[in-house]
Each structure stands twice: as structure tokens, then as C-alpha cells.
mmCIF file of C-alpha atoms in Angstrom:
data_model
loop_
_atom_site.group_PDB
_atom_site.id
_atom_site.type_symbol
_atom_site.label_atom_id
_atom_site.label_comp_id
_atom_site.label_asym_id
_atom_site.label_seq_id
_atom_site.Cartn_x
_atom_site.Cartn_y
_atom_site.Cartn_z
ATOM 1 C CA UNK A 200 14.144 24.481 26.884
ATOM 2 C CA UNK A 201 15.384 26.081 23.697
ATOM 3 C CA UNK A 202 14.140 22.881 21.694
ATOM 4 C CA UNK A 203 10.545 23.925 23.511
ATOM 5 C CA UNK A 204 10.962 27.252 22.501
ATOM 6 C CA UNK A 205 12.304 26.446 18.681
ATOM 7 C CA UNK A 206 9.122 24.360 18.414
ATOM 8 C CA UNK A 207 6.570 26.635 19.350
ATOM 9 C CA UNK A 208 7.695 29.732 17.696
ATOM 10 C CA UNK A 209 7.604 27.230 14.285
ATOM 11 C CA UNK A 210 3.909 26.192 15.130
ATOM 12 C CA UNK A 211 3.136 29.787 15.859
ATOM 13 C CA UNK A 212 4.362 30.780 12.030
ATOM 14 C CA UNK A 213 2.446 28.087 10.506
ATOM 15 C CA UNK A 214 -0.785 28.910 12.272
ATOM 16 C CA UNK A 215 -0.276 32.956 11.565
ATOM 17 C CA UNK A 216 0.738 32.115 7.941
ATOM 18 C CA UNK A 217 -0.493 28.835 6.958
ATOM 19 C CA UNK A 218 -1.710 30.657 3.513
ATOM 20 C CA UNK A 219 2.134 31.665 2.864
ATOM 21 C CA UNK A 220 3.535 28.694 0.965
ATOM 22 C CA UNK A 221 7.123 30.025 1.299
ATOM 23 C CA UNK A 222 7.127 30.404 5.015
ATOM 24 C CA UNK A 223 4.834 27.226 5.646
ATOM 25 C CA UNK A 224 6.944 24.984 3.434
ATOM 26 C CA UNK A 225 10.160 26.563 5.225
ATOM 27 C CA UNK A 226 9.252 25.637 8.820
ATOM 28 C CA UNK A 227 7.510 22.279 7.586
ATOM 29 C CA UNK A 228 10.884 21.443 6.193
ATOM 30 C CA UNK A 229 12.705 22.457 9.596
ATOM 31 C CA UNK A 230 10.042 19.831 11.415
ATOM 32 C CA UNK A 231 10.598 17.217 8.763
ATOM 33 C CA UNK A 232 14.439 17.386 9.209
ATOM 34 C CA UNK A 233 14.101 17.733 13.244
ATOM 35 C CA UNK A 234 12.805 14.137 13.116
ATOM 36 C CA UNK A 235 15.522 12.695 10.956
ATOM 37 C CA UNK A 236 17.825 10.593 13.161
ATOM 38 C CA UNK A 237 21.359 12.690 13.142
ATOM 39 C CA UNK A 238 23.546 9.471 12.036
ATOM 40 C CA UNK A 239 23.661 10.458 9.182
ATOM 41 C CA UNK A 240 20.916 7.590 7.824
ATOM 42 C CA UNK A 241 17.657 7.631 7.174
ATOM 43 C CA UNK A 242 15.999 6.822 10.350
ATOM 44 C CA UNK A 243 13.747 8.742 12.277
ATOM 45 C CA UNK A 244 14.144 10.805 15.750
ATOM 46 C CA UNK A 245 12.257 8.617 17.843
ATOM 47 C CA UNK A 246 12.463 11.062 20.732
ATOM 48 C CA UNK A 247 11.865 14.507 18.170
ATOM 49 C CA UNK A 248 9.125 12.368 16.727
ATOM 50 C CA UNK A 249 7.299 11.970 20.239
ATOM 51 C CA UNK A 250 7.817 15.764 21.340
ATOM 52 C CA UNK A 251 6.527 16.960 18.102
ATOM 53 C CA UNK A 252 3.604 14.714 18.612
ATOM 54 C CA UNK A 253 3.051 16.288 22.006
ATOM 55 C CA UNK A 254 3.331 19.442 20.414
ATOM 56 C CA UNK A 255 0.006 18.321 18.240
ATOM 57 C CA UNK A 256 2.301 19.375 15.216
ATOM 58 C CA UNK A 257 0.031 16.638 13.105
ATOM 59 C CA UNK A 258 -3.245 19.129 13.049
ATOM 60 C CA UNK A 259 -0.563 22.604 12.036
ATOM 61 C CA UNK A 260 0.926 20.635 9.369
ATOM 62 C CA UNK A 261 -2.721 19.321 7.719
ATOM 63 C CA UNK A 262 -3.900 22.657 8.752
ATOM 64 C CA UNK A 263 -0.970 23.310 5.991
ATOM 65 C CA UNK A 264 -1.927 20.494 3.592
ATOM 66 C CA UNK A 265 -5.735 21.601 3.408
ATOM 67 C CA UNK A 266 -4.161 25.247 2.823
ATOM 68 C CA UNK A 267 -1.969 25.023 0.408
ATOM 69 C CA UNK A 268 -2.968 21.903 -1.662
ATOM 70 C CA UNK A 269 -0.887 22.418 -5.257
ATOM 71 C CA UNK A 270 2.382 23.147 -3.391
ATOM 72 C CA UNK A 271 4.265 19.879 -4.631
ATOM 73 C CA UNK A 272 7.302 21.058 -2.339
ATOM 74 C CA UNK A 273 5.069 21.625 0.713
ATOM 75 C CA UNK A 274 2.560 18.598 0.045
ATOM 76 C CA UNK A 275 6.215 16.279 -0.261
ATOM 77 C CA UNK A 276 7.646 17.423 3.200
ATOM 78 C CA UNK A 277 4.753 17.533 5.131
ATOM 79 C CA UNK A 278 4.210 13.826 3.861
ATOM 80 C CA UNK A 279 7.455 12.921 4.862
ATOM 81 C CA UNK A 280 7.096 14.284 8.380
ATOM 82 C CA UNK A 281 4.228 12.638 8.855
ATOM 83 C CA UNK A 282 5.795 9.645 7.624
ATOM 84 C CA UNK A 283 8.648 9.886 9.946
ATOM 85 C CA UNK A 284 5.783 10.644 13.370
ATOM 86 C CA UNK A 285 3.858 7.097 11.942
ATOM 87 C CA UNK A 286 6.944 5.195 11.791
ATOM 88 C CA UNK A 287 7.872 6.700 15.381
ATOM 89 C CA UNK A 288 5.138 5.835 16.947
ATOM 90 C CA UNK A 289 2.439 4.125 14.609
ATOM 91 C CA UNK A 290 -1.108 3.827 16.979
ATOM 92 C CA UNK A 291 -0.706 7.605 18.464
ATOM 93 C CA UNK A 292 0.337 9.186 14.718
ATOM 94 C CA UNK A 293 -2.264 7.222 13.092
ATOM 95 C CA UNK A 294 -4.909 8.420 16.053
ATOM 96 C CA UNK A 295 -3.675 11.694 15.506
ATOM 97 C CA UNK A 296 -3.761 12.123 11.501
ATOM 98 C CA UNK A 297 -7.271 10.550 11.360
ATOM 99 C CA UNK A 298 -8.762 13.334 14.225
ATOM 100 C CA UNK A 299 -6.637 16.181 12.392
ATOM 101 C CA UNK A 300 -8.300 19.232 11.332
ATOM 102 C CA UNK A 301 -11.958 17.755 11.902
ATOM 103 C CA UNK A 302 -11.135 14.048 10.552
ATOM 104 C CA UNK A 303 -9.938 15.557 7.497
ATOM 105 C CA UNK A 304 -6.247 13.900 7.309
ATOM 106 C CA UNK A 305 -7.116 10.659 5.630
ATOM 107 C CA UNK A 306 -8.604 12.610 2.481
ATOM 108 C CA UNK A 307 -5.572 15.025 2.674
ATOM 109 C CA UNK A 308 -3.189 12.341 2.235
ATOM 110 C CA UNK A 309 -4.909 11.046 -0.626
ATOM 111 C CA UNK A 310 -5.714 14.607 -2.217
ATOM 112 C CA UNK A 311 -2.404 15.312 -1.969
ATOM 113 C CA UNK A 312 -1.751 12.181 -3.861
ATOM 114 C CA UNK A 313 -4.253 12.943 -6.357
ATOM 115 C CA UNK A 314 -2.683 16.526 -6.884
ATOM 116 C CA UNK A 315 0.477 15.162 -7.605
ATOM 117 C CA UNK A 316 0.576 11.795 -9.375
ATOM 118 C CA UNK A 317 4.147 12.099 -10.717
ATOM 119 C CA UNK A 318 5.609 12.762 -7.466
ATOM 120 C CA UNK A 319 7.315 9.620 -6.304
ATOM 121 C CA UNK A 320 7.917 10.697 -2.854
ATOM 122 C CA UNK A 321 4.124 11.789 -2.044
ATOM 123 C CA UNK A 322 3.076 8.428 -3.410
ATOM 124 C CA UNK A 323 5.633 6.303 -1.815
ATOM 125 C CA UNK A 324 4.568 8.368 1.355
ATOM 126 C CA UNK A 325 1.163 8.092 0.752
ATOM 127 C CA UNK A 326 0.944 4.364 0.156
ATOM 128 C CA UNK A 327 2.725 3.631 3.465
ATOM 129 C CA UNK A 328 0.486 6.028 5.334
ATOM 130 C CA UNK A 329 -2.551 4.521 4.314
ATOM 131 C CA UNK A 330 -1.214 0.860 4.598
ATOM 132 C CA UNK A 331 -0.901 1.789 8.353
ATOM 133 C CA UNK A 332 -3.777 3.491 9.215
ATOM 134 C CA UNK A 333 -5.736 0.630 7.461
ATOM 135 C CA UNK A 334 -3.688 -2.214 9.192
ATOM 136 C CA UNK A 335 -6.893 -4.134 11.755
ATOM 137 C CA UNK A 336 -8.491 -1.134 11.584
ATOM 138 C CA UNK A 337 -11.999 -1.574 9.603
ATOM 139 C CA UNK A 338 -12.690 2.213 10.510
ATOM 140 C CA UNK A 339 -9.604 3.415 8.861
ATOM 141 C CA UNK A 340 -10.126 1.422 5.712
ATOM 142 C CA UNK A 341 -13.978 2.776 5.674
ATOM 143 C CA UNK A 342 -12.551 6.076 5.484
ATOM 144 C CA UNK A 343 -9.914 5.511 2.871
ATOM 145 C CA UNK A 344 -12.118 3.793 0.683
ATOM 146 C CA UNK A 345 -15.024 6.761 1.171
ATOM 147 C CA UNK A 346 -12.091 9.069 -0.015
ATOM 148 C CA UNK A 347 -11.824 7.411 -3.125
ATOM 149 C CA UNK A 348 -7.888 5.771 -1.502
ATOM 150 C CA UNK A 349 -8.275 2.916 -3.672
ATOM 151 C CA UNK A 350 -8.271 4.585 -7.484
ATOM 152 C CA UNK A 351 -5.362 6.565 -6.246
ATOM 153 C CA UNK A 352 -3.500 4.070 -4.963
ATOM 154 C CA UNK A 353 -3.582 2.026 -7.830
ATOM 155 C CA UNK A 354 -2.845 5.180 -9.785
ATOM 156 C CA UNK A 355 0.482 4.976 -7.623
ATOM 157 C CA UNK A 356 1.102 0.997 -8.910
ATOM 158 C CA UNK A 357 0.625 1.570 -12.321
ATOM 159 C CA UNK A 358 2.853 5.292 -12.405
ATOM 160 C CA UNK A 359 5.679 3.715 -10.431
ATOM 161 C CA UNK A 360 5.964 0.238 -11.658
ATOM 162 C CA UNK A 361 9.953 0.332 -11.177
ATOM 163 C CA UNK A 362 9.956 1.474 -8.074
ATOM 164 C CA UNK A 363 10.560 -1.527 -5.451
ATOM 165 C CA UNK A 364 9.162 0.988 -2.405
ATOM 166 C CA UNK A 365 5.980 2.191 -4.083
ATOM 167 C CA UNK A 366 4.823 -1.428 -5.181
ATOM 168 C CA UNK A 367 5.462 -2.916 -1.344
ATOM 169 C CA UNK A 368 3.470 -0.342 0.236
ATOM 170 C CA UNK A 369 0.642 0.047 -2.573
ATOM 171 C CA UNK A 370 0.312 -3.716 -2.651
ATOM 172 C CA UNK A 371 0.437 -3.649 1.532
ATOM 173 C CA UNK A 372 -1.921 -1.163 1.565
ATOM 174 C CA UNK A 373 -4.005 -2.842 -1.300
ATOM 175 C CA UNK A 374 -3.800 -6.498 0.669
ATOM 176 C CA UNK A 375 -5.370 -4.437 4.214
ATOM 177 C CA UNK A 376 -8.103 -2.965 1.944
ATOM 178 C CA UNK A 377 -9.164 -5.942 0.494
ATOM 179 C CA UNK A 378 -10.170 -7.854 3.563
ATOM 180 C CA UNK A 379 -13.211 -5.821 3.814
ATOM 181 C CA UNK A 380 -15.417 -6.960 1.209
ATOM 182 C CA UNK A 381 -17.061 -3.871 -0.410
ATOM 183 C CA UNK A 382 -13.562 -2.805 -1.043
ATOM 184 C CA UNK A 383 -11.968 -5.499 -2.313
ATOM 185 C CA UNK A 384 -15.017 -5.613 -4.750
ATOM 186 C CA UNK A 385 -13.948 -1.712 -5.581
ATOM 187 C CA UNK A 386 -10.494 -3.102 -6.009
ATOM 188 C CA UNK A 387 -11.643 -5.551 -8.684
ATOM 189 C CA UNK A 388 -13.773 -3.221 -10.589
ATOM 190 C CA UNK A 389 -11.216 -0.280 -10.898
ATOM 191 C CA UNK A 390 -9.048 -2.633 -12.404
ATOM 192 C CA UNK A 391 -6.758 -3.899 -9.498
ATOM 193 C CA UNK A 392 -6.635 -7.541 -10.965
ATOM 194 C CA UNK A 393 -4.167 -6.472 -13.921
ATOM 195 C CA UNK A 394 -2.023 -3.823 -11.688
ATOM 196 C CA UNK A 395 -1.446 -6.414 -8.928
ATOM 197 C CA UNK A 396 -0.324 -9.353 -11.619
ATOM 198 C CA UNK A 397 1.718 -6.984 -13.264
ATOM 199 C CA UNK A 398 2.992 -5.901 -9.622
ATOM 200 C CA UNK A 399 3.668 -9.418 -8.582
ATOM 201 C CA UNK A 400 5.084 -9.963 -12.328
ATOM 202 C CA UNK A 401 7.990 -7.380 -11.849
ATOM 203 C CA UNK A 402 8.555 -7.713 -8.571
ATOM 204 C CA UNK A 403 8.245 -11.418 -7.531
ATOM 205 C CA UNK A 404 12.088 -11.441 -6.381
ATOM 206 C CA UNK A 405 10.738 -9.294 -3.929
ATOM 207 C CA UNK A 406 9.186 -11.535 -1.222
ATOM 208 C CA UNK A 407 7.535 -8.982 0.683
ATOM 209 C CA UNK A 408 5.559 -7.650 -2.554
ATOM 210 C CA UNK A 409 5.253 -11.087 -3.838
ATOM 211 C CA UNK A 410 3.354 -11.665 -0.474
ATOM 212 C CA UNK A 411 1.213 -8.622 -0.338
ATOM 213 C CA UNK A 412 -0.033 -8.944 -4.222
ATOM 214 C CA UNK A 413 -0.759 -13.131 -3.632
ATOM 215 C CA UNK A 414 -2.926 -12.371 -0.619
ATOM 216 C CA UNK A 415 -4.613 -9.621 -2.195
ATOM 217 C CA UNK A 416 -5.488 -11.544 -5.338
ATOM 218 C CA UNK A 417 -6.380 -14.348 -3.479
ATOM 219 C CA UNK A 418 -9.160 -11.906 -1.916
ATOM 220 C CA UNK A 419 -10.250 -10.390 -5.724
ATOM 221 C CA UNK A 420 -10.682 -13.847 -6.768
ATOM 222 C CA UNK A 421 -13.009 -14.245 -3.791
ATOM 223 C CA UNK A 422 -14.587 -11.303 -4.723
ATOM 224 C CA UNK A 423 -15.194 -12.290 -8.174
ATOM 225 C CA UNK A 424 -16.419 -15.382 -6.915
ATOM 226 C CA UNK A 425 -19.373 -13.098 -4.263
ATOM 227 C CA UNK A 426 -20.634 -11.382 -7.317
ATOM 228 C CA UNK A 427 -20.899 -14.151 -9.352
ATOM 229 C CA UNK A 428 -17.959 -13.099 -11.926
ATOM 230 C CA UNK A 429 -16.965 -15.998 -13.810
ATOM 231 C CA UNK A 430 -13.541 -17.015 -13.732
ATOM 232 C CA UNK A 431 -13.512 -18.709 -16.716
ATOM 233 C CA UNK A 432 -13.845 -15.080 -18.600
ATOM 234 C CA UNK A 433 -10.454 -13.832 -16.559
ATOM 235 C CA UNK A 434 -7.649 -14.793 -19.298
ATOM 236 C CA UNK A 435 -4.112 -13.964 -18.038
ATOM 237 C CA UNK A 436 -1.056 -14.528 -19.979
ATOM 238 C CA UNK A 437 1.805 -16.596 -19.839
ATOM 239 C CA UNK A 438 4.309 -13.527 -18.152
ATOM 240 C CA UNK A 439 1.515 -13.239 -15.043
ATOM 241 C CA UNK A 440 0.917 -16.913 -14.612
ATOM 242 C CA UNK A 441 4.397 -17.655 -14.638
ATOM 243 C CA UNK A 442 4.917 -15.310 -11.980
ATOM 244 C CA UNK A 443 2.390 -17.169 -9.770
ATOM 245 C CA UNK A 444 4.698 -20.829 -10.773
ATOM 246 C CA UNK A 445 7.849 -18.688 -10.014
ATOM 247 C CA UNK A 446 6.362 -17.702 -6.248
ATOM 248 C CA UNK A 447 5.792 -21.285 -5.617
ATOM 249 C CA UNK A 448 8.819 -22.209 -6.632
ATOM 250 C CA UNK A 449 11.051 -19.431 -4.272
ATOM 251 C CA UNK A 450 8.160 -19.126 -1.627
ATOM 252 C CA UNK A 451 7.077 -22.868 -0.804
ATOM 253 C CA UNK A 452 7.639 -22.484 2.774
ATOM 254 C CA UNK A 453 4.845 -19.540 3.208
ATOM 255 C CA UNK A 454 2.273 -21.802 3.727
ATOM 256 C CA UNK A 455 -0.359 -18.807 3.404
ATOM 257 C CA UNK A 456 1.190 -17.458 0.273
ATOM 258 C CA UNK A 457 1.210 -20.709 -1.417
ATOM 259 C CA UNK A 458 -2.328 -21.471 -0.404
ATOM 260 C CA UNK A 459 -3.273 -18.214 -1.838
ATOM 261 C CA UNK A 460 -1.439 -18.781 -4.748
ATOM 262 C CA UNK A 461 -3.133 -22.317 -5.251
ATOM 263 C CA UNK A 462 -6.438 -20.858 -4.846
ATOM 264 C CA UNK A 463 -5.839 -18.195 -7.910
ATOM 265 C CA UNK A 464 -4.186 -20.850 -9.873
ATOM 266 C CA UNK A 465 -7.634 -23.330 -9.391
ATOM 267 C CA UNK A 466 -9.757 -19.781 -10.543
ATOM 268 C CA UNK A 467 -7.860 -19.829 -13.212
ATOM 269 C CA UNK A 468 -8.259 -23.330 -14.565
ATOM 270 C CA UNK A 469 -12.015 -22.542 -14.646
ATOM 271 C CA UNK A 470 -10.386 -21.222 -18.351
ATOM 272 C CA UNK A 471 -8.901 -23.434 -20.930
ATOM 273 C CA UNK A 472 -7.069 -20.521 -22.262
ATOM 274 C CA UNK A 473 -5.430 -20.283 -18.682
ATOM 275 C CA UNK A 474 -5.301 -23.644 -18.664
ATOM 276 C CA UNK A 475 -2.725 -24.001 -21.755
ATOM 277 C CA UNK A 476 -0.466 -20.729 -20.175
ATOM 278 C CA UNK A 477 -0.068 -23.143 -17.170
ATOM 279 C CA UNK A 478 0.995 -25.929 -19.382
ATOM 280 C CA UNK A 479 3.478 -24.213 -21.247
ATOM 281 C CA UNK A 480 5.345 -22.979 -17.600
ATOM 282 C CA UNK A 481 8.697 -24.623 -16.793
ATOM 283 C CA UNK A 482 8.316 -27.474 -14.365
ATOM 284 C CA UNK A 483 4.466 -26.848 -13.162
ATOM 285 C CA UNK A 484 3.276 -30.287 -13.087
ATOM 286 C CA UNK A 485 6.406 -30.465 -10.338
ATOM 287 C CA UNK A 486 5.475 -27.328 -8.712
ATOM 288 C CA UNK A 487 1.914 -27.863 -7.961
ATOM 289 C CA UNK A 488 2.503 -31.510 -7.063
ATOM 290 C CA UNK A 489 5.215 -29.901 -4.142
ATOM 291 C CA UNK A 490 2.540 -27.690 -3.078
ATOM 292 C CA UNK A 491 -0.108 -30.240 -3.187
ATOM 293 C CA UNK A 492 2.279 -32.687 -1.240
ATOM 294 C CA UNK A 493 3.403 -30.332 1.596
ATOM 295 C CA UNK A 494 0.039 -28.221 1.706
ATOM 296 C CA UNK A 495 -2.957 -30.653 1.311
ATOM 297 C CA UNK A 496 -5.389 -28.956 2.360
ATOM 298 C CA UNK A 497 -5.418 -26.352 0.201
ATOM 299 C CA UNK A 498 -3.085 -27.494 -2.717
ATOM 300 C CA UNK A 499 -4.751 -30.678 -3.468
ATOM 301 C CA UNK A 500 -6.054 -31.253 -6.927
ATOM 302 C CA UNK A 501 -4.295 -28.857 -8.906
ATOM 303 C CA UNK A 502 -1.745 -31.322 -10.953
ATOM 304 C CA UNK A 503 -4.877 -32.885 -12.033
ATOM 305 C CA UNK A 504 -6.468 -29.479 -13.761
ATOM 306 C CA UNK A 505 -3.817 -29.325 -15.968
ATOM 307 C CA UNK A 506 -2.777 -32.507 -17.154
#
């Protein structure tokens, strides 16, 4: 009862005061940290999580967000609780932050990304949200992309390239996007190409980013392929390409990784310039004749391209 009672005297003083960014932020905070497992870790309240969801705490605290939009402090603990709800319970949070506040949540999340580009832990945030409201949902990713999601994601890539959490959601969130075709089109032509090599570059130790930014170029390259973009005119250099030789070399048993991975690599050969990078990579002839021996299907051929 006094956990009932805690909650909705805090909902009451964001909804009475939801223009006072001191008070807001203050009982935002209190939510954020009332989902926070007490262990002492970092995981989430999976019981808080579901009674502040019942408490439709999602719409008070974008009510917040739409409020108050340049309160970095505010904006990075109301991400964070939502963050914690989504991680809770992912279909009912996601539900809930696309219906907030008239279907504005989607576009908060990004504004608030867009306000603040230098803060790591609204971008980390950010990126994850949107990588699971887009995940198999084509209406999600509709709405991202409509709220221009994509430019500030990769805005989030390119600011944090260090950062191992920001590239694995950006890239996850960048590999849902680009299954719809429109978007993955978007991706190419606000210059996702070069962020996700350079992604993939830094972080190919990293099997889950490796993955996300191999299956997401594998769908640019098909994009470039739709519009009629000529591969030949893509020249990548030897630090990129290698990365693609060093994720066949640690990754051969993902047989969709490699097969994405063989499909850039053939894009690529459409350039003699590329052609000559793959050359000069440590043991290629070897690694592309694995790949071609244990994935035929969609390996085959490759050796021969650069001989």
C-alpha cells in the first residue's frame, strides 16, 4: 500500500508541474532508481518495472520529455527509466512508448537524442530503444525513419566510436532498419556505408557488433545494387576490408554472417582498386577458399576474383 501511495503522489507532481524541471527531474530520478534491481548491480526491478507500467508512468514521463526538452539531466533519466520498463517487459513498454502522449514517444526519443548529441547515456539509451521498438515491427521502423531516427543514429556511431555499448545497439538498431528497403536506401545515402565499416573496423572483436554491421552492409550493398549504384565506384581501404577477412577468419561458423560477408566482399571485386586491398590481406586466398568450402552456396567463386 505505501508503494501505491509513493507512486501516485510522484505521478501527481509530475502532471501538476511537468513545466518545473527541478521537481520533474527529481521524481523522474526517484522512478528511474525504483526500477533498479536492489543487488547492488545493474539490473532492473522486474516487479517495480511492471507496477510502474500499470501505473501508465510511460505517458507522465514523455509528458516530461515533450515539456522540458533541453534538460540534459531530465532527458538522461527519463531515458534510462524507460530503458529499464523496455528491458522489463519489451512488447507492453514498446506498446506503451509508441501510444504515449498521442504517438509522440518515438520522435521524443530521438529529439532528445538530437538535443543532446554528446550525451553518451541518452544515445546509448536511445539506440537500444529504437533497436527494440523496430525489432519485426515494420510499423515501428516506419515511424523511426519518418522521425528522421536514422541521421541521428548514425550521429550516435560516428560521436561514440569507442564506446563498445553505443556501436552494438546503433549497429542493432541500424541492421532492423535496413530490412525495409526505403530505409536501408536512407541508410546508404546519409552515409551509413563508411560509419558501419568503420564500426565493424573497431569493433570486430566484438561478435555481436561484428554481426549487426555484416548484416546491415550486406543489406546497403543490396540497396546499392536496387538503385542501380555501381559497386565498382565504392573504394574501401585496406583497414575496412581487412576487417571483413578478420570476421571470416574468427566468425566462420555464422553461416549468415559469413554469407553476408561474402556477398560484400563479391560487391567489392566489381573494383580493381578493391580488388588489390583484398590481395594485400594476410591469408585471403585461404580465407575465402574456407568459406567457399564450408558455405557453397553463397561463398563460391570468390578465390577466383582475386587471384
Amino acid at each position: 500500500e505505501h508503494m501505491h501511495a509513493a507512486l501516485e503522489k510522484v505521478l501527481s507532481l509530475i502532471d501538476k508541474n511537468h513545466n518545473n524541471v527541478p521537481i520533474v527531474t527529481l521524481c523522474v530520478r526517484a522512478l528511474m532508481a525504483f526500477t533498479v534491481s536492489t543487488d547492488g548491480g545493474k539490473n532492473v526491478n522486474i516487479e517495480a518495472c511492471n507496477l510502474v507500467i500499470v501505473y501508465e508512468v510511460v505517458d507522465y514521463v514523455v509528458k516530461a520529455m515533450n515539456a522540458n526538452p533541453n534538460s540534459c539531466e531530465l532527458l538522461r533519466y527519463s531515458m534510462k527509466l524507460l530503458r529499464n520498463i523496455d528491458i522489463a517487459s519489451p512488447d507492453t513498454a514498446n506498446t506503451k512508448i509508441v501510444q504515449a502522449c498521442d504517438f509522440s514517444g518515438i520522435s521524443r526519443i530521438i529529439g532528445s537524442m538530437y538535443a543532446h548529441p554528446q550525451c553518451k547515456i541518452i544515445q546509448d539509451d536511445g539506440c537500444a530503444l529504437l533497436l527494440s521498438l523496430c525489432n519485426d515491427d515494420v510499423s515501428n521502423r516506419r515511424m523511426v525513419d519518418e522521425s528522421f531516427g536514422v541521421t541521428a543514429i548514425l550521429i550516435a556511431l560516428d560521436t561514440f566510436r569507442s564506446n563498445e555499448s553505443v556501436q552494438e545497439h546503433a549497429c542493432g538498431a541500424l541492421q532492423s532498419l535496413s530490412k525495409q528497403e526505403n530505409i536501408s536506401e536512407g541508410i546508404l545515402s546519409n552515409g551509413g556505408l563508411k560509419s558501419l565499416f568503420v564500426s565493424l573496423s573497431e569493433h570486430v572483436q566484438c561478435q555481436s557488433i561484428a554481426r549487426q554491421a555484416c548484416l546491415t552492409l550486406y543489406n546497403l550493398f543490396l540497396a546499392k545494387d536496387r538503385i542501380g549504384e555501381k559497386s565498382e565506384e565504392t573504394k574501401i581501404d585496406d583497414v575496412h576490408i581487412g576487417a571483413l577477412f578478420v570476421v571470416l577468419e574468427r566468425y566462420m561458423e555464422s553461416e549468415d554472417v559469413i554469407s553476408c560477408v561474402c556477398y560484400v566482399l563479391r560487391q567489392l571485386a566489381e573494383s580493381e582498386f578493391n580488388v588489390e586491398v583484398m590481395r594485400r590481406q594476410q591469408n585471403a586466398a585461404m580465407l575465402l577458399g574456407r568459406a567457399a568450402e564450408t558455405y557453397p552456396a553463397s561463398c563460391k567463386d570468390l578465390t577466383d576474383s582475386i587471384a
